[in-house]
Amino acid sequence: MNIKTAVGLLMLCSTGAQAGLLSLLDVATLKESELEMCPNISVEKMVNSFFEDPEWTGGKAADGRKLVNVSGTITYASQPARAMVQVWMQDDGFSVEALEINGRPQPEGMLVLLLEKMCQSARGSDHTGDPQQQAADLPFTGTRYFNFGGENGTQQSITIAPNGRVTLRSHGATSVSVDYQGMYENPLLTPAGNYRVHADKIYITDEGGDFPDPSECEVIVCETELSAP
């Protein structure tokens, strides 16, 4: 899921802000909106459940585009950190432009993961709710293949059953080994590796489920595509 897709999931609750009240109404509109990936949960509730001392500010960029910045303290790499999400308000929707943590721009994958964790926090997600809702929360069912090492890497696969049962496998030239079996969680923290799983991509995380520092991803591959058989 790319940034434009994630932003496209935001649904407007009201429109028609007048020029003199744009900033206030833009902030109010964003607060009252929902993510399609997180139905029945307002953006404000997502923010309040995940950010300490959240701040909402509206204004204009130098080129005239309307902005809403949401900032606050989060836990990142097991430490308190200052996060800021910048949203462009448009006539036909929203566009999440950037995520910064401690003043450092973050990759697209980190923004997607942050939205997901905010939703989980707002829901108090612990896999004890409605089984139908749990099934809907699965990124896919069936088997997907991935390889973090490219042509010289080991092909791996992840299988997710409709009941949430997960199997991780490594595929050698002549053999297949089962690396992990358990129930689906996001993040998926296993002895075989720590991951965030989406419909079309899989991300490496640290032991706490957070996305690695961007500098680490300059040395190792932190995300790769998932492919169907």
CSV table of C-alpha atoms in Angstrom, one decimal:
chain,number,residue,atom,x,y,z
A,1,MET,CA,0.0,0.0,0.0
A,2,ASN,CA,1.6,3.3,-1.1
A,3,ILE,CA,1.1,6.7,0.5
A,4,LYS,CA,-1.5,7.8,-2.0
A,5,THR,CA,-3.5,4.6,-1.5
A,6,ALA,CA,-3.3,5.0,2.3
A,7,VAL,CA,-4.5,8.5,2.0
A,8,GLY,CA,-7.2,7.6,-0.5
A,9,LEU,CA,-8.7,5.5,2.2
A,10,LEU,CA,-9.5,8.5,4.3
A,11,MET,CA,-13.2,9.5,4.0
A,12,LEU,CA,-14.3,13.0,4.3
A,13,CYS,CA,-17.0,13.7,6.9
A,14,SER,CA,-17.7,17.3,5.8
A,15,THR,CA,-16.7,19.7,3.0
A,16,GLY,CA,-17.3,23.3,2.0
A,17,ALA,CA,-14.9,25.1,4.4
A,18,GLN,CA,-14.8,28.9,3.8
A,19,ALA,CA,-11.6,30.8,3.4
A,20,GLY,CA,-11.5,32.4,6.8
A,21,LEU,CA,-12.0,29.1,8.6
A,22,LEU,CA,-10.0,26.8,6.5
A,23,SER,CA,-7.5,25.8,9.2
A,24,LEU,CA,-10.0,25.2,11.9
A,25,LEU,CA,-12.3,23.3,9.6
A,26,ASP,CA,-9.5,21.2,8.1
A,27,VAL,CA,-8.4,20.1,11.5
A,28,ALA,CA,-12.0,19.3,12.5
A,29,THR,CA,-12.6,17.4,9.3
A,30,LEU,CA,-9.5,15.3,9.7
A,31,LYS,CA,-10.3,14.5,13.3
A,32,GLU,CA,-13.8,13.3,12.5
A,33,SER,CA,-12.7,11.2,9.5
A,34,GLU,CA,-12.1,7.5,9.4
A,35,LEU,CA,-9.7,5.2,7.6
A,36,GLU,CA,-11.3,2.6,5.5
A,37,MET,CA,-8.6,0.2,6.9
A,38,CYS,CA,-9.9,1.1,10.4
A,39,PRO,CA,-13.7,1.4,10.2
A,40,ASN,CA,-15.7,2.9,13.0
A,41,ILE,CA,-12.7,4.5,14.5
A,42,SER,CA,-12.1,8.3,14.0
A,43,VAL,CA,-8.7,9.6,13.1
A,44,GLU,CA,-8.8,11.6,16.4
A,45,LYS,CA,-9.3,8.4,18.4
A,46,MET,CA,-6.4,6.8,16.6
A,47,VAL,CA,-4.2,9.7,17.3
A,48,ASN,CA,-5.2,10.0,21.0
A,49,SER,CA,-4.7,6.3,21.6
A,50,PHE,CA,-1.2,6.3,20.2
A,51,PHE,CA,0.3,9.8,20.6
A,52,GLU,CA,1.1,11.4,23.9
A,53,ASP,CA,0.2,15.1,24.1
A,54,PRO,CA,-1.0,15.2,20.5
A,55,GLU,CA,-1.0,18.6,18.8
A,56,TRP,CA,-3.1,19.5,15.7
A,57,THR,CA,-2.1,22.5,13.6
A,58,GLY,CA,-3.5,23.8,10.3
A,59,GLY,CA,-2.0,26.3,7.9
A,60,LYS,CA,-0.8,26.8,4.4
A,61,ALA,CA,2.4,25.9,2.6
A,62,ALA,CA,4.4,28.5,0.6
A,63,ASP,CA,2.7,27.3,-2.6
A,64,GLY,CA,-0.7,27.8,-1.0
A,65,ARG,CA,-1.6,24.2,-0.3
A,66,LYS,CA,-3.5,23.6,2.9
A,67,LEU,CA,-1.8,21.5,5.6
A,68,VAL,CA,-2.6,19.8,8.8
A,69,ASN,CA,0.3,18.6,11.0
A,70,VAL,CA,-0.3,16.1,13.7
A,71,SER,CA,2.5,15.7,16.2
A,72,GLY,CA,3.2,14.1,19.5
A,73,THR,CA,5.3,11.7,21.5
A,74,ILE,CA,5.3,8.0,20.5
A,75,THR,CA,7.4,5.0,21.5
A,76,TYR,CA,9.9,4.2,18.8
A,77,ALA,CA,12.6,1.5,19.1
A,78,SER,CA,11.5,1.2,22.7
A,79,GLN,CA,12.3,4.8,23.4
A,80,PRO,CA,10.2,8.0,23.5
A,81,ALA,CA,10.4,9.9,20.2
A,82,ARG,CA,8.7,12.9,18.6
A,83,ALA,CA,6.6,12.1,15.6
A,84,MET,CA,5.0,14.4,13.1
A,85,VAL,CA,2.6,13.4,10.3
A,86,GLN,CA,1.9,16.0,7.6
A,87,VAL,CA,-1.4,15.9,5.7
A,88,TRP,CA,-2.3,17.9,2.6
A,89,MET,CA,-6.0,18.8,2.6
A,90,GLN,CA,-7.4,18.8,-0.9
A,91,ASP,CA,-10.9,19.6,-2.4
A,92,ASP,CA,-11.5,15.9,-3.2
A,93,GLY,CA,-9.8,14.3,-0.2
A,94,PHE,CA,-6.6,14.1,1.8
A,95,SER,CA,-2.9,13.4,0.9
A,96,VAL,CA,-0.6,12.2,3.6
A,97,GLU,CA,2.7,13.8,2.6
A,98,ALA,CA,5.3,12.8,5.1
A,99,LEU,CA,6.2,11.3,8.4
A,100,GLU,CA,9.1,12.5,10.5
A,101,ILE,CA,10.5,10.9,13.7
A,102,ASN,CA,12.8,13.0,15.8
A,103,GLY,CA,13.0,15.4,12.8
A,104,ARG,CA,14.2,12.7,10.4
A,105,PRO,CA,12.1,11.8,7.3
A,106,GLN,CA,10.8,8.2,7.4
A,107,PRO,CA,10.2,5.8,4.5
A,108,GLU,CA,6.8,5.1,3.1
A,109,GLY,CA,6.7,1.7,4.8
A,110,MET,CA,7.1,3.3,8.2
A,111,LEU,CA,4.1,5.6,7.5
A,112,VAL,CA,1.9,2.6,6.6
A,113,LEU,CA,3.0,0.7,9.7
A,114,LEU,CA,2.4,3.7,11.9
A,115,LEU,CA,-1.2,4.0,10.6
A,116,GLU,CA,-1.7,0.3,11.3
A,117,LYS,CA,-0.3,0.5,14.8
A,118,MET,CA,-2.5,3.5,15.5
A,119,CYS,CA,-5.6,1.6,14.4
A,120,GLN,CA,-4.6,-1.4,16.6
A,121,SER,CA,-4.0,0.8,19.6
A,122,ALA,CA,-7.4,2.5,19.1
A,123,ARG,CA,-9.1,-0.9,18.9
A,124,GLY,CA,-7.2,-2.4,21.7
A,125,SER,CA,-6.6,-5.3,19.3
A,126,ASP,CA,-5.7,-8.5,21.0
A,127,HIS,CA,-7.4,-11.2,18.8
A,128,THR,CA,-10.2,-11.7,21.3
A,129,GLY,CA,-13.0,-10.0,19.4
A,130,ASP,CA,-15.4,-11.1,16.7
A,131,PRO,CA,-13.9,-14.0,14.6
A,132,GLN,CA,-15.4,-12.5,11.5
A,133,GLN,CA,-13.7,-9.2,12.2
A,134,GLN,CA,-10.4,-11.1,12.9
A,135,ALA,CA,-10.7,-12.8,9.5
A,136,ALA,CA,-11.3,-9.4,7.8
A,137,ASP,CA,-8.1,-8.1,9.5
A,138,LEU,CA,-6.0,-10.8,7.8
A,139,PRO,CA,-3.9,-9.2,4.9
A,140,PHE,CA,-4.6,-12.3,2.7
A,141,THR,CA,-5.3,-16.0,2.9
A,142,GLY,CA,-3.3,-18.6,1.1
A,143,THR,CA,0.5,-18.6,0.3
A,144,ARG,CA,2.7,-15.8,-0.7
A,145,TYR,CA,6.4,-16.0,-1.6
A,146,PHE,CA,9.2,-13.5,-0.8
A,147,ASN,CA,12.9,-13.1,-0.9
A,148,PHE,CA,14.9,-10.4,1.0
A,149,GLY,CA,18.2,-11.5,-0.6
A,150,GLY,CA,17.4,-11.2,-4.3
A,151,GLU,CA,18.8,-13.7,-6.7
A,152,ASN,CA,21.3,-15.0,-4.2
A,153,GLY,CA,18.8,-15.1,-1.3
A,154,THR,CA,16.7,-17.9,0.1
A,155,GLN,CA,13.2,-18.0,-1.1
A,156,GLN,CA,10.7,-18.0,1.7
A,157,SER,CA,6.9,-18.3,1.9
A,158,ILE,CA,4.2,-17.3,4.3
A,159,THR,CA,0.8,-19.1,4.4
A,160,ILE,CA,-2.1,-17.6,6.3
A,161,ALA,CA,-5.2,-19.8,6.8
A,162,PRO,CA,-8.7,-18.3,7.1
A,163,ASN,CA,-8.6,-19.0,10.9
A,164,GLY,CA,-5.4,-16.9,11.2
A,165,ARG,CA,-2.9,-19.9,11.4
A,166,VAL,CA,0.4,-18.8,10.0
A,167,THR,CA,3.2,-21.0,8.6
A,168,LEU,CA,6.6,-19.6,7.5
A,169,ARG,CA,8.8,-21.8,5.3
A,170,SER,CA,12.2,-21.7,3.7
A,171,HIS,CA,12.6,-23.2,0.2
A,172,GLY,CA,15.9,-24.8,-0.7
A,173,ALA,CA,16.9,-26.3,-4.0
A,174,THR,CA,15.7,-29.8,-3.0
A,175,SER,CA,13.9,-29.3,0.3
A,176,VAL,CA,11.4,-27.2,2.2
A,177,SER,CA,11.7,-26.5,5.9
A,178,VAL,CA,9.0,-25.1,8.3
A,179,ASP,CA,10.5,-22.2,10.2
A,180,TYR,CA,7.5,-21.1,12.3
A,181,GLN,CA,3.8,-22.0,13.0
A,182,GLY,CA,1.5,-19.9,15.1
A,183,MET,CA,-1.4,-17.5,15.0
A,184,TYR,CA,-1.3,-14.3,12.9
A,185,GLU,CA,-0.4,-11.1,14.6
A,186,ASN,CA,0.9,-7.8,13.2
A,187,PRO,CA,3.7,-7.4,14.0
A,188,LEU,CA,4.5,-11.1,13.5
A,189,LEU,CA,7.3,-11.7,15.9
A,190,THR,CA,8.9,-15.1,15.6
A,191,PRO,CA,12.1,-17.0,16.2
A,192,ALA,CA,12.5,-17.1,12.4
A,193,GLY,CA,12.2,-13.3,12.0
A,194,ASN,CA,10.2,-10.3,12.9
A,195,TYR,CA,7.8,-9.0,10.2
A,196,ARG,CA,5.0,-6.7,9.3
A,197,VAL,CA,2.8,-8.3,6.7
A,198,HIS,CA,0.6,-6.5,4.2
A,199,ALA,CA,-1.4,-7.7,1.2
A,200,ASP,CA,1.4,-7.2,-1.3
A,201,LYS,CA,4.5,-6.5,0.8
A,202,ILE,CA,6.4,-7.8,3.8
A,203,TYR,CA,8.6,-5.7,6.1
A,204,ILE,CA,11.4,-6.6,8.4
A,205,THR,CA,11.0,-5.1,11.9
A,206,ASP,CA,13.0,-5.0,15.1
A,207,GLU,CA,12.1,-7.2,18.1
A,208,GLY,CA,9.5,-4.7,19.2
A,209,GLY,CA,7.8,-4.6,15.9
A,210,ASP,CA,9.0,-1.2,14.9
A,211,PHE,CA,10.4,-0.4,11.5
A,212,PRO,CA,14.3,-0.2,11.5
A,213,ASP,CA,16.0,3.1,11.3
A,214,PRO,CA,16.3,4.3,7.7
A,215,SER,CA,20.1,4.1,8.0
A,216,GLU,CA,19.9,0.4,8.6
A,217,CYS,CA,17.8,0.0,5.5
A,218,GLU,CA,20.7,1.4,3.5
A,219,VAL,CA,22.6,-1.7,4.4
A,220,ILE,CA,20.0,-4.4,4.5
A,221,VAL,CA,16.7,-4.9,2.5
A,222,CYS,CA,13.9,-3.9,4.9
A,223,GLU,CA,10.9,-4.6,2.6
A,224,THR,CA,10.1,-6.8,-0.4
A,225,GLU,CA,7.2,-7.8,-2.6
A,226,LEU,CA,4.9,-10.7,-1.8
A,227,SER,CA,4.0,-12.9,-4.9
A,228,ALA,CA,1.3,-15.4,-5.3
A,229,PRO,CA,2.1,-19.0,-6.5
